[in-house]
């Protein structure tokens, strides 16, 4: 008895191959349009801003004259801000992930906490700016300082780091933990010598992506009242500062056409900073992936 009709099978295969070709073409067009838009944007930024990339641009402070405008205060401010955000957010984020995955009991309360952490990852950044303004600027009287902005931006990226760290820790095979316990290691020794080294690639990937978001954020800093132009460098954690995104935002909204080119030069510097950060993360991640 013949259960399969070859004619029907070939007819259906032709229909499936036709739909496959159509969807493949649609996805190819979508990818091409996205890449083309990105290339056009990069070419426009590079052609407009490359002429302003010189030593004076890096050594001058902000100015109302485009030929004298520079990013010295903004670049130093962005670097100092990241030096605050990185340790605060990563220590709190990874520590929270370790507790939730390794120590906390699996019950309704921890599920409620997990759900809220995931929801916080999608909250608009301006909400964190309002939170930082209320708590750090006014209640703790930190003012419009590096410390207040660093804590606010740490809160912004903390949920992302927690979720990424949890996924990385959860991906470590249970057999490695059981082998460590079988050798007589304590829970803390297992976490620090087995779980964390194996989870570091995933933790770093999520953390660097979150830090890259913090570098490019403007809305929370605007809410905090951080100035866009400064004629001095920060001299402490409670000193005022400015950042590259704020400086670029100020230049881009000015009516003079020359400032649009200066803003493009600032965008180039910001992109280079992001590329360096991601390159360091990829290097460390690949190094640990070879070991574990």
PDB file of C-alpha atoms in Angstrom:
ATOM      1  CA  UNK A   1       0.000   0.000   0.000  1.00  0.00           C
ATOM      2  CA  UNK A   2       1.295   3.435  -0.888  1.00  0.00           C
ATOM      3  CA  UNK A   3       0.850   5.920   1.951  1.00  0.00           C
ATOM      4  CA  UNK A   4       2.651   8.928   0.378  1.00  0.00           C
ATOM      5  CA  UNK A   5       1.645  10.529  -2.905  1.00  0.00           C
ATOM      6  CA  UNK A   6       4.798  11.793  -4.632  1.00  0.00           C
ATOM      7  CA  UNK A   7       2.829  14.348  -6.614  1.00  0.00           C
ATOM      8  CA  UNK A   8       1.370  15.965  -3.484  1.00  0.00           C
ATOM      9  CA  UNK A   9       4.776  15.970  -1.795  1.00  0.00           C
ATOM     10  CA  UNK A  10       6.457  17.680  -4.752  1.00  0.00           C
ATOM     11  CA  UNK A  11       3.660  20.224  -4.990  1.00  0.00           C
ATOM     12  CA  UNK A  12       3.979  21.093  -1.316  1.00  0.00           C
ATOM     13  CA  UNK A  13       7.764  21.224  -1.535  1.00  0.00           C
ATOM     14  CA  UNK A  14       7.586  23.681  -4.411  1.00  0.00           C
ATOM     15  CA  UNK A  15       5.185  25.852  -2.400  1.00  0.00           C
ATOM     16  CA  UNK A  16       7.454  25.748   0.660  1.00  0.00           C
ATOM     17  CA  UNK A  17      10.546  26.559  -1.386  1.00  0.00           C
ATOM     18  CA  UNK A  18       8.701  29.472  -2.979  1.00  0.00           C
ATOM     19  CA  UNK A  19       7.711  30.902   0.424  1.00  0.00           C
ATOM     20  CA  UNK A  20      11.235  30.309   1.706  1.00  0.00           C
ATOM     21  CA  UNK A  21      12.694  32.311  -1.202  1.00  0.00           C
ATOM     22  CA  UNK A  22      10.215  35.145  -0.647  1.00  0.00           C
ATOM     23  CA  UNK A  23      10.962  35.448   3.071  1.00  0.00           C
ATOM     24  CA  UNK A  24      14.679  35.112   2.440  1.00  0.00           C
ATOM     25  CA  UNK A  25      14.485  38.040   0.025  1.00  0.00           C
ATOM     26  CA  UNK A  26      12.466  40.112   2.521  1.00  0.00           C
ATOM     27  CA  UNK A  27      15.017  39.504   5.291  1.00  0.00           C
ATOM     28  CA  UNK A  28      17.888  40.277   2.914  1.00  0.00           C
ATOM     29  CA  UNK A  29      16.274  43.576   1.903  1.00  0.00           C
ATOM     30  CA  UNK A  30      15.643  44.499   5.554  1.00  0.00           C
ATOM     31  CA  UNK A  31      19.261  43.732   6.482  1.00  0.00           C
ATOM     32  CA  UNK A  32      20.581  45.649   3.478  1.00  0.00           C
ATOM     33  CA  UNK A  33      18.461  48.711   4.299  1.00  0.00           C
ATOM     34  CA  UNK A  34      19.661  48.682   7.908  1.00  0.00           C
ATOM     35  CA  UNK A  35      23.321  48.363   6.896  1.00  0.00           C
ATOM     36  CA  UNK A  36      22.921  51.010   4.193  1.00  0.00           C
ATOM     37  CA  UNK A  37      21.407  53.438   6.703  1.00  0.00           C
ATOM     38  CA  UNK A  38      24.263  52.765   9.116  1.00  0.00           C
ATOM     39  CA  UNK A  39      26.891  53.281   6.407  1.00  0.00           C
ATOM     40  CA  UNK A  40      25.297  56.552   5.258  1.00  0.00           C
ATOM     41  CA  UNK A  41      25.162  57.797   8.850  1.00  0.00           C
ATOM     42  CA  UNK A  42      28.796  56.867   9.515  1.00  0.00           C
ATOM     43  CA  UNK A  43      30.010  58.414   6.255  1.00  0.00           C
ATOM     44  CA  UNK A  44      28.126  61.623   6.979  1.00  0.00           C
ATOM     45  CA  UNK A  45      29.496  61.877  10.510  1.00  0.00           C
ATOM     46  CA  UNK A  46      33.075  61.105   9.468  1.00  0.00           C
ATOM     47  CA  UNK A  47      33.072  63.509   6.524  1.00  0.00           C
ATOM     48  CA  UNK A  48      31.594  66.312   8.610  1.00  0.00           C
ATOM     49  CA  UNK A  49      33.606  65.836  11.781  1.00  0.00           C
ATOM     50  CA  UNK A  50      37.026  64.608  10.660  1.00  0.00           C
ATOM     51  CA  UNK A  51      38.183  68.142   9.836  1.00  0.00           C
ATOM     52  CA  UNK A  52      37.769  69.222  13.475  1.00  0.00           C
ATOM     53  CA  UNK A  53      39.684  66.306  14.979  1.00  0.00           C
ATOM     54  CA  UNK A  54      42.951  67.940  16.016  1.00  0.00           C
ATOM     55  CA  UNK A  55      44.898  68.582  19.199  1.00  0.00           C
ATOM     56  CA  UNK A  56      43.057  71.835  19.922  1.00  0.00           C
ATOM     57  CA  UNK A  57      39.726  69.997  19.806  1.00  0.00           C
ATOM     58  CA  UNK A  58      40.917  67.648  22.574  1.00  0.00           C
ATOM     59  CA  UNK A  59      42.714  70.348  24.576  1.00  0.00           C
ATOM     60  CA  UNK A  60      40.104  73.155  24.510  1.00  0.00           C
ATOM     61  CA  UNK A  61      37.086  73.640  26.724  1.00  0.00           C
ATOM     62  CA  UNK A  62      33.591  74.375  25.414  1.00  0.00           C
ATOM     63  CA  UNK A  63      33.115  77.708  23.655  1.00  0.00           C
ATOM     64  CA  UNK A  64      30.443  79.753  21.903  1.00  0.00           C
ATOM     65  CA  UNK A  65      32.786  79.960  18.919  1.00  0.00           C
ATOM     66  CA  UNK A  66      32.891  76.703  16.901  1.00  0.00           C
ATOM     67  CA  UNK A  67      36.530  77.116  15.898  1.00  0.00           C
ATOM     68  CA  UNK A  68      37.528  77.322  19.592  1.00  0.00           C
ATOM     69  CA  UNK A  69      35.184  74.611  20.918  1.00  0.00           C
ATOM     70  CA  UNK A  70      36.712  71.493  22.438  1.00  0.00           C
ATOM     71  CA  UNK A  71      35.856  68.406  24.474  1.00  0.00           C
ATOM     72  CA  UNK A  72      38.493  68.488  27.194  1.00  0.00           C
ATOM     73  CA  UNK A  73      36.062  68.883  30.106  1.00  0.00           C
ATOM     74  CA  UNK A  74      33.464  66.562  28.526  1.00  0.00           C
ATOM     75  CA  UNK A  75      35.940  63.755  27.766  1.00  0.00           C
ATOM     76  CA  UNK A  76      37.529  63.858  31.231  1.00  0.00           C
ATOM     77  CA  UNK A  77      34.062  64.034  32.805  1.00  0.00           C
ATOM     78  CA  UNK A  78      32.850  60.979  30.858  1.00  0.00           C
ATOM     79  CA  UNK A  79      35.912  58.949  31.858  1.00  0.00           C
ATOM     80  CA  UNK A  80      35.586  59.902  35.536  1.00  0.00           C
ATOM     81  CA  UNK A  81      31.872  59.110  35.459  1.00  0.00           C
ATOM     82  CA  UNK A  82      32.591  55.638  34.081  1.00  0.00           C
ATOM     83  CA  UNK A  83      35.195  55.066  36.807  1.00  0.00           C
ATOM     84  CA  UNK A  84      32.379  55.537  39.322  1.00  0.00           C
ATOM     85  CA  UNK A  85      29.649  53.661  37.458  1.00  0.00           C
ATOM     86  CA  UNK A  86      31.679  50.541  36.611  1.00  0.00           C
ATOM     87  CA  UNK A  87      32.681  49.394  40.135  1.00  0.00           C
ATOM     88  CA  UNK A  88      29.410  50.428  41.795  1.00  0.00           C
ATOM     89  CA  UNK A  89      27.123  48.780  39.247  1.00  0.00           C
ATOM     90  CA  UNK A  90      29.207  45.636  38.711  1.00  0.00           C
ATOM     91  CA  UNK A  91      29.792  44.921  42.406  1.00  0.00           C
ATOM     92  CA  UNK A  92      26.122  45.413  43.275  1.00  0.00           C
ATOM     93  CA  UNK A  93      24.851  43.699  40.124  1.00  0.00           C
ATOM     94  CA  UNK A  94      27.043  40.595  40.254  1.00  0.00           C
ATOM     95  CA  UNK A  95      26.596  40.329  44.032  1.00  0.00           C
ATOM     96  CA  UNK A  96      22.812  40.433  43.686  1.00  0.00           C
ATOM     97  CA  UNK A  97      22.919  37.822  40.911  1.00  0.00           C
ATOM     98  CA  UNK A  98      25.076  35.488  43.035  1.00  0.00           C
ATOM     99  CA  UNK A  99      22.690  35.778  45.970  1.00  0.00           C
ATOM    100  CA  UNK A 100      19.564  35.195  43.882  1.00  0.00           C
ATOM    101  CA  UNK A 101      21.029  32.206  42.028  1.00  0.00           C
ATOM    102  CA  UNK A 102      23.129  30.512  44.704  1.00  0.00           C
ATOM    103  CA  UNK A 103      21.707  31.426  48.104  1.00  0.00           C
ATOM    104  CA  UNK A 104      18.108  32.667  47.856  1.00  0.00           C
ATOM    105  CA  UNK A 105      15.332  30.099  48.239  1.00  0.00           C
ATOM    106  CA  UNK A 106      13.101  29.601  45.212  1.00  0.00           C
ATOM    107  CA  UNK A 107       9.730  30.880  46.394  1.00  0.00           C
ATOM    108  CA  UNK A 108       7.087  33.458  45.501  1.00  0.00           C
ATOM    109  CA  UNK A 109       9.030  36.292  47.120  1.00  0.00           C
ATOM    110  CA  UNK A 110      12.186  35.693  45.066  1.00  0.00           C
ATOM    111  CA  UNK A 111      10.034  35.269  41.942  1.00  0.00           C
ATOM    112  CA  UNK A 112       8.466  38.646  42.728  1.00  0.00           C
ATOM    113  CA  UNK A 113      11.928  40.205  43.048  1.00  0.00           C
ATOM    114  CA  UNK A 114      13.054  38.609  39.765  1.00  0.00           C
ATOM    115  CA  UNK A 115       9.998  39.933  37.964  1.00  0.00           C
ATOM    116  CA  UNK A 116      10.553  43.465  39.236  1.00  0.00           C
ATOM    117  CA  UNK A 117      14.249  43.410  38.290  1.00  0.00           C
ATOM    118  CA  UNK A 118      13.304  42.375  34.757  1.00  0.00           C
ATOM    119  CA  UNK A 119      10.682  45.126  34.600  1.00  0.00           C
ATOM    120  CA  UNK A 120      13.183  47.747  35.799  1.00  0.00           C
ATOM    121  CA  UNK A 121      15.435  46.904  32.849  1.00  0.00           C
ATOM    122  CA  UNK A 122      12.789  48.376  30.546  1.00  0.00           C
ATOM    123  CA  UNK A 123      11.995  51.539  32.508  1.00  0.00           C
ATOM    124  CA  UNK A 124      12.771  54.777  30.594  1.00  0.00           C
ATOM    125  CA  UNK A 125      16.044  56.382  31.632  1.00  0.00           C
ATOM    126  CA  UNK A 126      14.388  59.692  32.529  1.00  0.00           C
ATOM    127  CA  UNK A 127      12.575  57.926  35.394  1.00  0.00           C
ATOM    128  CA  UNK A 128      15.939  57.006  36.909  1.00  0.00           C
ATOM    129  CA  UNK A 129      16.946  60.632  36.455  1.00  0.00           C
ATOM    130  CA  UNK A 130      13.960  61.728  38.551  1.00  0.00           C
ATOM    131  CA  UNK A 131      14.844  59.101  41.164  1.00  0.00           C
ATOM    132  CA  UNK A 132      18.453  60.303  41.299  1.00  0.00           C
ATOM    133  CA  UNK A 133      17.316  63.925  41.555  1.00  0.00           C
ATOM    134  CA  UNK A 134      15.079  63.100  44.529  1.00  0.00           C
ATOM    135  CA  UNK A 135      17.443  60.811  46.450  1.00  0.00           C
ATOM    136  CA  UNK A 136      21.022  61.767  45.616  1.00  0.00           C
ATOM    137  CA  UNK A 137      20.785  65.431  44.659  1.00  0.00           C
ATOM    138  CA  UNK A 138      18.191  66.604  47.198  1.00  0.00           C
ATOM    139  CA  UNK A 139      17.855  64.081  50.048  1.00  0.00           C
ATOM    140  CA  UNK A 140      21.559  63.219  50.344  1.00  0.00           C
ATOM    141  CA  UNK A 141      22.574  66.757  49.277  1.00  0.00           C
ATOM    142  CA  UNK A 142      25.212  65.550  46.831  1.00  0.00           C
ATOM    143  CA  UNK A 143      24.316  68.310  44.385  1.00  0.00           C
ATOM    144  CA  UNK A 144      25.046  68.209  40.667  1.00  0.00           C
ATOM    145  CA  UNK A 145      28.203  66.242  41.260  1.00  0.00           C
ATOM    146  CA  UNK A 146      30.064  63.289  39.805  1.00  0.00           C
ATOM    147  CA  UNK A 147      28.994  61.128  42.729  1.00  0.00           C
ATOM    148  CA  UNK A 148      25.271  61.868  42.337  1.00  0.00           C
ATOM    149  CA  UNK A 149      25.403  61.249  38.578  1.00  0.00           C
ATOM    150  CA  UNK A 150      27.477  58.071  39.037  1.00  0.00           C
ATOM    151  CA  UNK A 151      24.990  56.598  41.515  1.00  0.00           C
ATOM    152  CA  UNK A 152      22.054  57.548  39.282  1.00  0.00           C
ATOM    153  CA  UNK A 153      23.573  55.976  36.180  1.00  0.00           C
ATOM    154  CA  UNK A 154      24.516  52.888  38.216  1.00  0.00           C
ATOM    155  CA  UNK A 155      20.850  52.448  39.131  1.00  0.00           C
ATOM    156  CA  UNK A 156      19.980  52.790  35.448  1.00  0.00           C
ATOM    157  CA  UNK A 157      22.139  49.877  34.272  1.00  0.00           C
ATOM    158  CA  UNK A 158      21.942  47.754  37.446  1.00  0.00           C
ATOM    159  CA  UNK A 159      18.924  45.648  36.325  1.00  0.00           C
ATOM    160  CA  UNK A 160      20.623  44.832  33.009  1.00  0.00           C
ATOM    161  CA  UNK A 161      23.793  43.663  34.767  1.00  0.00           C
ATOM    162  CA  UNK A 162      21.807  41.585  37.275  1.00  0.00           C
ATOM    163  CA  UNK A 163      19.826  39.798  34.558  1.00  0.00           C
ATOM    164  CA  UNK A 164      22.915  39.174  32.403  1.00  0.00           C
ATOM    165  CA  UNK A 165      24.900  37.889  35.389  1.00  0.00           C
ATOM    166  CA  UNK A 166      22.073  35.573  36.437  1.00  0.00           C
ATOM    167  CA  UNK A 167      21.898  34.069  32.958  1.00  0.00           C
ATOM    168  CA  UNK A 168      25.669  33.571  32.904  1.00  0.00           C
ATOM    169  CA  UNK A 169      25.697  31.914  36.352  1.00  0.00           C
ATOM    170  CA  UNK A 170      22.689  29.767  35.449  1.00  0.00           C
ATOM    171  CA  UNK A 171      24.500  28.518  32.327  1.00  0.00           C
ATOM    172  CA  UNK A 172      27.317  26.933  34.366  1.00  0.00           C
ATOM    173  CA  UNK A 173      26.696  23.145  34.360  1.00  0.00           C
ATOM    174  CA  UNK A 174      25.586  21.638  37.682  1.00  0.00           C
ATOM    175  CA  UNK A 175      28.143  18.890  37.226  1.00  0.00           C
ATOM    176  CA  UNK A 176      30.945  21.398  37.844  1.00  0.00           C
ATOM    177  CA  UNK A 177      29.380  22.471  41.126  1.00  0.00           C
ATOM    178  CA  UNK A 178      28.837  18.860  42.204  1.00  0.00           C
ATOM    179  CA  UNK A 179      32.428  17.974  41.335  1.00  0.00           C
ATOM    180  CA  UNK A 180      33.641  20.866  43.474  1.00  0.00           C
ATOM    181  CA  UNK A 181      31.485  19.791  46.407  1.00  0.00           C
ATOM    182  CA  UNK A 182      32.733  16.237  45.934  1.00  0.00           C
ATOM    183  CA  UNK A 183      36.305  17.459  46.364  1.00  0.00           C
ATOM    184  CA  UNK A 184      35.367  18.991  49.716  1.00  0.00           C
ATOM    185  CA  UNK A 185      35.035  22.643  48.662  1.00  0.00           C
ATOM    186  CA  UNK A 186      32.661  24.934  50.525  1.00  0.00           C
ATOM    187  CA  UNK A 187      29.832  26.768  48.775  1.00  0.00           C
ATOM    188  CA  UNK A 188      31.780  30.038  48.704  1.00  0.00           C
ATOM    189  CA  UNK A 189      34.882  28.302  47.338  1.00  0.00           C
ATOM    190  CA  UNK A 190      32.752  26.694  44.639  1.00  0.00           C
ATOM    191  CA  UNK A 191      31.272  30.053  43.671  1.00  0.00           C
ATOM    192  CA  UNK A 192      34.575  31.940  43.557  1.00  0.00           C
ATOM    193  CA  UNK A 193      36.734  29.210  41.986  1.00  0.00           C
ATOM    194  CA  UNK A 194      34.307  27.333  39.746  1.00  0.00           C
ATOM    195  CA  UNK A 195      31.104  29.242  39.028  1.00  0.00           C
ATOM    196  CA  UNK A 196      32.376  32.820  38.617  1.00  0.00           C
ATOM    197  CA  UNK A 197      35.382  32.010  36.371  1.00  0.00           C
ATOM    198  CA  UNK A 198      33.093  30.027  34.061  1.00  0.00           C
ATOM    199  CA  UNK A 199      30.444  32.772  34.085  1.00  0.00           C
ATOM    200  CA  UNK A 200      32.806  35.716  33.554  1.00  0.00           C
ATOM    201  CA  UNK A 201      32.414  35.821  29.710  1.00  0.00           C
ATOM    202  CA  UNK A 202      28.638  36.243  29.984  1.00  0.00           C
ATOM    203  CA  UNK A 203      28.886  38.648  32.916  1.00  0.00           C
ATOM    204  CA  UNK A 204      31.386  40.861  31.086  1.00  0.00           C
ATOM    205  CA  UNK A 205      29.328  40.886  27.912  1.00  0.00           C
ATOM    206  CA  UNK A 206      26.213  42.115  29.706  1.00  0.00           C
ATOM    207  CA  UNK A 207      28.146  44.547  31.882  1.00  0.00           C
ATOM    208  CA  UNK A 208      30.024  46.185  28.999  1.00  0.00           C
ATOM    209  CA  UNK A 209      26.824  46.555  26.983  1.00  0.00           C
ATOM    210  CA  UNK A 210      25.188  48.178  30.001  1.00  0.00           C
ATOM    211  CA  UNK A 211      28.172  50.492  30.525  1.00  0.00           C
ATOM    212  CA  UNK A 212      28.061  51.427  26.850  1.00  0.00           C
ATOM    213  CA  UNK A 213      24.456  52.470  27.353  1.00  0.00           C
ATOM    214  CA  UNK A 214      25.449  54.574  30.349  1.00  0.00           C
ATOM    215  CA  UNK A 215      28.184  56.333  28.338  1.00  0.00           C
ATOM    216  CA  UNK A 216      25.682  57.477  25.733  1.00  0.00           C
ATOM    217  CA  UNK A 217      22.809  58.469  28.052  1.00  0.00           C
ATOM    218  CA  UNK A 218      21.746  62.098  28.238  1.00  0.00           C
ATOM    219  CA  UNK A 219      18.221  62.229  29.702  1.00  0.00           C
ATOM    220  CA  UNK A 220      19.109  61.349  33.345  1.00  0.00           C
ATOM    221  CA  UNK A 221      21.929  63.899  33.369  1.00  0.00           C
ATOM    222  CA  UNK A 222      19.640  66.607  31.997  1.00  0.00           C
ATOM    223  CA  UNK A 223      17.136  65.871  34.774  1.00  0.00           C
ATOM    224  CA  UNK A 224      19.918  66.078  37.370  1.00  0.00           C
ATOM    225  CA  UNK A 225      20.822  69.524  36.032  1.00  0.00           C
ATOM    226  CA  UNK A 226      24.356  68.641  34.910  1.00  0.00           C
ATOM    227  CA  UNK A 227      25.807  71.621  32.985  1.00  0.00           C
ATOM    228  CA  UNK A 228      26.555  71.205  29.285  1.00  0.00           C
ATOM    229  CA  UNK A 229      29.559  73.552  29.156  1.00  0.00           C
ATOM    230  CA  UNK A 230      32.290  73.889  31.773  1.00  0.00           C
ATOM    231  CA  UNK A 231      35.528  75.858  31.713  1.00  0.00           C
ATOM    232  CA  UNK A 232      37.278  73.736  34.343  1.00  0.00           C
ATOM    233  CA  UNK A 233      38.017  70.089  35.137  1.00  0.00           C
ATOM    234  CA  UNK A 234      36.451  68.202  38.069  1.00  0.00           C
ATOM    235  CA  UNK A 235      38.655  68.278  41.161  1.00  0.00           C
ATOM    236  CA  UNK A 236      36.781  65.740  43.285  1.00  0.00           C
ATOM    237  CA  UNK A 237      33.807  63.431  43.585  1.00  0.00           C
ATOM    238  CA  UNK A 238      31.550  66.327  44.614  1.00  0.00           C
ATOM    239  CA  UNK A 239      32.708  68.611  41.811  1.00  0.00           C
ATOM    240  CA  UNK A 240      30.556  69.623  38.852  1.00  0.00           C
ATOM    241  CA  UNK A 241      31.279  68.051  35.472  1.00  0.00           C
ATOM    242  CA  UNK A 242      29.926  67.527  31.983  1.00  0.00           C
ATOM    243  CA  UNK A 243      29.936  64.587  29.565  1.00  0.00           C
ATOM    244  CA  UNK A 244      30.362  63.950  25.857  1.00  0.00           C
ATOM    245  CA  UNK A 245      26.660  63.232  25.157  1.00  0.00           C
ATOM    246  CA  UNK A 246      25.631  66.474  26.870  1.00  0.00           C
ATOM    247  CA  UNK A 247      28.271  68.444  24.987  1.00  0.00           C
ATOM    248  CA  UNK A 248      27.199  66.888  21.672  1.00  0.00           C
ATOM    249  CA  UNK A 249      23.551  67.610  22.464  1.00  0.00           C
ATOM    250  CA  UNK A 250      24.361  71.263  23.130  1.00  0.00           C
ATOM    251  CA  UNK A 251      26.316  71.631  19.892  1.00  0.00           C
ATOM    252  CA  UNK A 252      23.707  69.833  17.789  1.00  0.00           C
ATOM    253  CA  UNK A 253      20.861  72.131  18.880  1.00  0.00           C
ATOM    254  CA  UNK A 254      22.770  75.349  18.068  1.00  0.00           C
ATOM    255  CA  UNK A 255      21.652  77.169  14.899  1.00  0.00           C
ATOM    256  CA  UNK A 256      25.152  77.779  13.522  1.00  0.00           C
ATOM    257  CA  UNK A 257      26.038  75.247  10.831  1.00  0.00           C
ATOM    258  CA  UNK A 258      29.651  75.023  12.019  1.00  0.00           C
ATOM    259  CA  UNK A 259      28.507  73.574  15.340  1.00  0.00           C
ATOM    260  CA  UNK A 260      26.910  70.641  13.469  1.00  0.00           C
ATOM    261  CA  UNK A 261      30.398  69.707  12.256  1.00  0.00           C
ATOM    262  CA  UNK A 262      31.806  70.102  15.761  1.00  0.00           C
ATOM    263  CA  UNK A 263      29.028  67.815  17.048  1.00  0.00           C
ATOM    264  CA  UNK A 264      29.991  65.228  14.408  1.00  0.00           C
ATOM    265  CA  UNK A 265      33.586  65.330  15.656  1.00  0.00           C
ATOM    266  CA  UNK A 266      32.332  64.725  19.195  1.00  0.00           C
ATOM    267  CA  UNK A 267      30.255  61.764  17.975  1.00  0.00           C
ATOM    268  CA  UNK A 268      33.367  60.255  16.363  1.00  0.00           C
ATOM    269  CA  UNK A 269      35.236  60.475  19.678  1.00  0.00           C
ATOM    270  CA  UNK A 270      32.274  58.931  21.528  1.00  0.00           C
ATOM    271  CA  UNK A 271      32.112  56.043  19.042  1.00  0.00           C
ATOM    272  CA  UNK A 272      35.848  55.415  19.410  1.00  0.00           C
ATOM    273  CA  UNK A 273      35.410  55.312  23.193  1.00  0.00           C
ATOM    274  CA  UNK A 274      32.596  52.756  22.832  1.00  0.00           C
ATOM    275  CA  UNK A 275      34.650  50.647  20.418  1.00  0.00           C
ATOM    276  CA  UNK A 276      37.573  50.590  22.869  1.00  0.00           C
ATOM    277  CA  UNK A 277      35.284  49.513  25.720  1.00  0.00           C
ATOM    278  CA  UNK A 278      33.727  46.714  23.677  1.00  0.00           C
ATOM    279  CA  UNK A 279      37.129  45.589  22.387  1.00  0.00           C
ATOM    280  CA  UNK A 280      38.418  45.213  25.943  1.00  0.00           C
ATOM    281  CA  UNK A 281      35.314  43.210  26.854  1.00  0.00           C
ATOM    282  CA  UNK A 282      35.729  40.912  23.830  1.00  0.00           C
ATOM    283  CA  UNK A 283      39.418  40.363  24.626  1.00  0.00           C
ATOM    284  CA  UNK A 284      38.720  39.419  28.265  1.00  0.00           C
ATOM    285  CA  UNK A 285      35.742  37.265  27.286  1.00  0.00           C
ATOM    286  CA  UNK A 286      37.743  35.319  24.687  1.00  0.00           C
ATOM    287  CA  UNK A 287      40.596  34.852  27.131  1.00  0.00           C
ATOM    288  CA  UNK A 288      38.343  33.275  29.755  1.00  0.00           C
ATOM    289  CA  UNK A 289      36.456  31.203  27.183  1.00  0.00           C
ATOM    290  CA  UNK A 290      39.723  29.518  26.207  1.00  0.00           C
ATOM    291  CA  UNK A 291      40.468  28.691  29.852  1.00  0.00           C
ATOM    292  CA  UNK A 292      37.024  27.482  30.817  1.00  0.00           C
TER     293      UNK A 292
END
